[in-house]
Amino acid sequence: MLKPLLFATGLAGVALFALGGTAQAERAVPLPVAKTDVTATGRQTAVFAGGCFWGMEAVFEHVKGVTNVTAGYAGGTRDTATYDQVSSETTKHAEAVRIVYDPAKVSYATLLRVYFSIAHDPTQLNRQGPDTGYSYRSAIFPQSAAQRGVATAYIAQLSQAHVFAKPIVTKIESGAFFPAEDYHQNFYDRNPNHPYIVTFDKPKVAAFRAGFPQLAS
C-alpha cells in the first residue's frame, strides 16, 4: 500500500517518490472492439475498479460522452466506506469510479475498452502499479444484467485473443457504490503538481489521448 503514505508524509516528504521528476511511460494497449454491447437510451451508469481512483477518474473524465465521474468505494458496506477504513484493507471495498455517460455518444463496451486498454492494468492481482492491497483490485460492478453479460463476454474475448502477456484477473462483482470524501473528487484537476499525479496519472491521461484520439475530449 502506497497512496495513504502520501497523505501521512506530506508533499515535501514524498517529492523523492516522484522518481526524480521523471514520469513513468504509459501506452494504450491495442484491443479489439467488443463483439457485443449494451443497448440503452438516456443517461446510464457504469462502475469500474482498477487501482487508485484518482487516475481512473482522470481518464474517464476525458472521454467524450461521459458527463460525470465520481471517485468512491464499491463492494463493501456503507458504514465502513471511508478512506481510512478502506485503506486498512479490512472492509472488502475496492477504490472505484462511478461513470455517468450518454449512450448516444459513447457505449458501455467502449468504456470497457478504455478500462482494459489504459485506465488500469487488468493483469495485476490485488494491486495496481505502486499501490498494493485488495482495495486496489481489478473489478467490474455491473449496473444491469446487460452490462454483466457484455463485461463477461469481453473478458472472455480478450482472454481468447491473448492481447495481454499475462492472464486477465478482473472479476465481475456485485455491490453498492459509495462516493469518497470531497477531497478525493476531481483530485487530478485540483492537484496537477502532486507527485503521484505527475508520476502516474498524467502519463496515463496522455496515453489515453494518444491511443483514443477520437474519444478524447
XYZ file of C-alpha atoms in Angstrom:
217
model
C 0.000 0.000 0.000
C 1.450 3.352 -1.021
C -1.068 6.104 -1.654
C -2.110 6.537 2.007
C 1.530 7.329 2.778
C 1.331 10.384 0.552
C -1.078 11.971 2.991
C 0.867 10.817 6.040
C 4.234 12.216 4.951
C 3.136 15.376 3.169
C 4.167 16.659 -0.248
C 7.701 17.558 0.785
C 8.260 14.082 2.138
C 7.019 12.338 -0.985
C 8.812 14.532 -3.503
C 11.587 11.957 -3.637
C 8.994 9.379 -4.641
C 8.431 11.170 -7.939
C 11.420 9.327 -9.402
C 13.464 12.464 -9.811
C 10.591 14.163 -11.596
C 10.568 11.582 -14.382
C 7.090 10.351 -15.269
C 6.511 6.693 -15.978
C 5.922 5.673 -19.591
C 2.363 4.635 -20.427
C 0.722 3.411 -23.584
C -2.728 2.265 -24.549
C -2.826 -1.457 -25.281
C -4.416 -2.059 -28.714
C -7.614 -4.017 -28.109
C -10.329 -5.375 -30.392
C -13.803 -3.852 -30.365
C -16.226 -5.839 -28.229
C -18.431 -8.253 -30.154
C -21.447 -7.373 -28.025
C -22.681 -4.141 -26.475
C -25.419 -2.797 -24.239
C -28.423 -1.257 -25.957
C -29.636 1.650 -23.863
C -31.111 5.137 -24.061
C -30.929 8.025 -21.628
C -28.208 8.586 -19.060
C -26.501 5.359 -17.974
C -24.078 4.451 -15.178
C -21.006 2.207 -15.100
C -18.860 1.301 -12.083
C -15.252 0.155 -12.523
C -12.471 -0.548 -10.034
C -8.837 -0.660 -11.048
C -6.368 0.781 -8.604
C -6.186 4.365 -7.383
C -9.403 6.169 -8.198
C -7.551 9.421 -8.918
C -6.182 8.119 -12.212
C -9.311 6.183 -13.146
C -11.386 9.314 -12.618
C -8.951 11.424 -14.649
C -9.059 9.107 -17.667
C -12.823 8.753 -17.830
C -13.389 12.474 -17.276
C -11.676 12.960 -20.630
C -13.911 10.539 -22.562
C -16.435 12.141 -24.904
C -19.961 11.264 -23.862
C -19.078 10.929 -20.174
C -20.977 13.564 -18.202
C -19.823 12.854 -14.655
C -17.249 10.723 -12.811
C -17.289 10.151 -9.059
C -14.477 8.578 -7.055
C -15.636 6.167 -4.378
C -15.734 2.719 -2.863
C -17.562 -0.375 -4.126
C -18.070 -3.879 -2.807
C -18.363 -3.197 0.917
C -20.835 -1.654 3.319
C -21.842 1.965 3.815
C -20.644 2.215 7.419
C -17.023 1.405 6.532
C -16.849 3.344 3.254
C -14.260 5.872 4.406
C -10.731 6.358 3.135
C -9.058 5.487 6.429
C -11.074 2.305 6.862
C -10.788 1.163 3.242
C -7.027 1.767 3.354
C -6.803 -0.670 6.267
C -7.681 -3.434 3.756
C -10.295 -4.908 6.097
C -13.558 -3.613 4.585
C -13.737 -5.551 1.274
C -14.221 -2.309 -0.673
C -12.388 -1.500 -3.875
C -11.429 2.021 -4.853
C -13.753 2.595 -7.801
C -15.309 5.187 -10.077
C -18.942 5.707 -10.974
C -19.272 6.920 -14.546
C -22.403 8.624 -15.853
C -22.480 8.591 -19.642
C -24.654 9.274 -22.673
C -25.008 6.014 -24.657
C -25.808 8.048 -27.766
C -22.221 9.314 -27.656
C -20.237 6.517 -26.009
C -21.289 2.924 -25.381
C -20.704 0.658 -22.409
C -18.464 -1.600 -24.498
C -16.357 1.398 -25.490
C -15.924 2.349 -21.849
C -14.833 -1.233 -21.180
C -12.270 -0.967 -23.948
C -10.785 2.169 -22.356
C -10.887 0.495 -18.950
C -8.891 -2.522 -20.105
C -6.594 -0.668 -22.509
C -5.274 2.241 -20.463
C -7.329 3.111 -17.364
C -5.627 0.266 -15.494
C -3.684 -2.989 -15.965
C -6.147 -5.914 -15.758
C -3.359 -8.455 -15.244
C -2.267 -7.176 -11.811
C -3.808 -9.100 -8.911
C -4.810 -7.059 -5.858
C -2.545 -4.209 -6.791
C -2.068 -1.527 -9.402
C 1.362 -0.115 -10.066
C 2.808 1.134 -6.766
C -0.391 0.501 -4.788
C -0.932 -2.905 -3.221
C -3.892 -4.421 -1.418
C -7.330 -5.883 -2.065
C -8.822 -2.387 -2.288
C -6.789 -1.833 -5.467
C -8.153 -4.911 -7.238
C -9.418 -5.045 -10.802
C -13.197 -5.446 -10.708
C -16.309 -4.513 -12.647
C -19.580 -3.807 -10.843
C -22.316 -4.169 -13.497
C -25.354 -1.964 -13.020
C -27.643 -4.248 -15.051
C -27.873 -7.782 -16.372
C -26.997 -6.461 -19.832
C -23.793 -4.859 -18.528
C -22.868 -8.070 -16.740
C -23.290 -10.069 -19.943
C -21.251 -7.653 -22.069
C -18.444 -7.379 -19.489
C -18.238 -11.154 -19.071
C -18.181 -11.683 -22.832
C -15.495 -9.040 -23.372
C -13.206 -10.546 -20.751
C -13.588 -13.909 -22.492
C -12.959 -12.288 -25.886
C -9.763 -10.584 -24.704
C -8.557 -13.730 -22.939
C -9.069 -15.836 -26.062
C -7.257 -13.243 -28.191
C -4.243 -13.261 -25.810
C -3.878 -9.492 -26.080
C -2.068 -9.376 -22.739
C 1.121 -11.233 -21.875
C -0.412 -12.353 -18.567
C -3.901 -13.635 -17.692
C -6.674 -11.125 -17.033
C -7.574 -11.175 -13.331
C -10.557 -8.798 -13.486
C -13.572 -10.062 -11.547
C -17.257 -9.365 -12.088
C -18.654 -8.382 -8.695
C -21.832 -7.169 -7.049
C -22.127 -4.410 -4.502
C -23.172 -0.834 -3.896
C -21.099 2.233 -4.702
C -20.394 4.904 -2.089
C -18.847 8.282 -3.032
C -15.471 9.048 -1.497
C -14.695 12.108 0.581
C -14.855 15.507 -1.132
C -11.076 15.924 -1.146
C -10.763 12.890 -3.435
C -13.151 14.241 -6.060
C -11.529 15.779 -9.160
C -8.184 15.213 -7.468
C -6.300 15.196 -10.783
C -7.620 18.608 -11.831
C -7.254 20.205 -8.407
C -3.750 18.855 -7.690
C -1.835 18.931 -11.003
C 1.567 19.100 -9.306
C 1.012 16.337 -6.757
C 3.908 13.836 -7.119
C 1.566 10.855 -7.547
C -0.436 12.663 -10.245
C 2.713 13.778 -12.093
C 4.347 10.357 -11.936
C 1.447 8.013 -12.608
C -1.692 9.777 -13.768
C -0.572 12.483 -16.188
C 1.221 9.861 -18.340
C -1.933 7.735 -18.244
C -4.167 10.564 -19.453
C -1.636 11.436 -22.168
C -1.577 7.794 -23.269
C -5.376 7.747 -23.423
C -5.374 10.822 -25.651
C -2.750 9.275 -27.920
C -4.406 5.859 -28.082
C -8.017 7.048 -28.390
C -7.889 10.452 -30.125
C -11.444 10.045 -31.424
C -12.739 9.599 -27.877
C -10.689 12.254 -26.095
C -12.474 15.405 -25.097
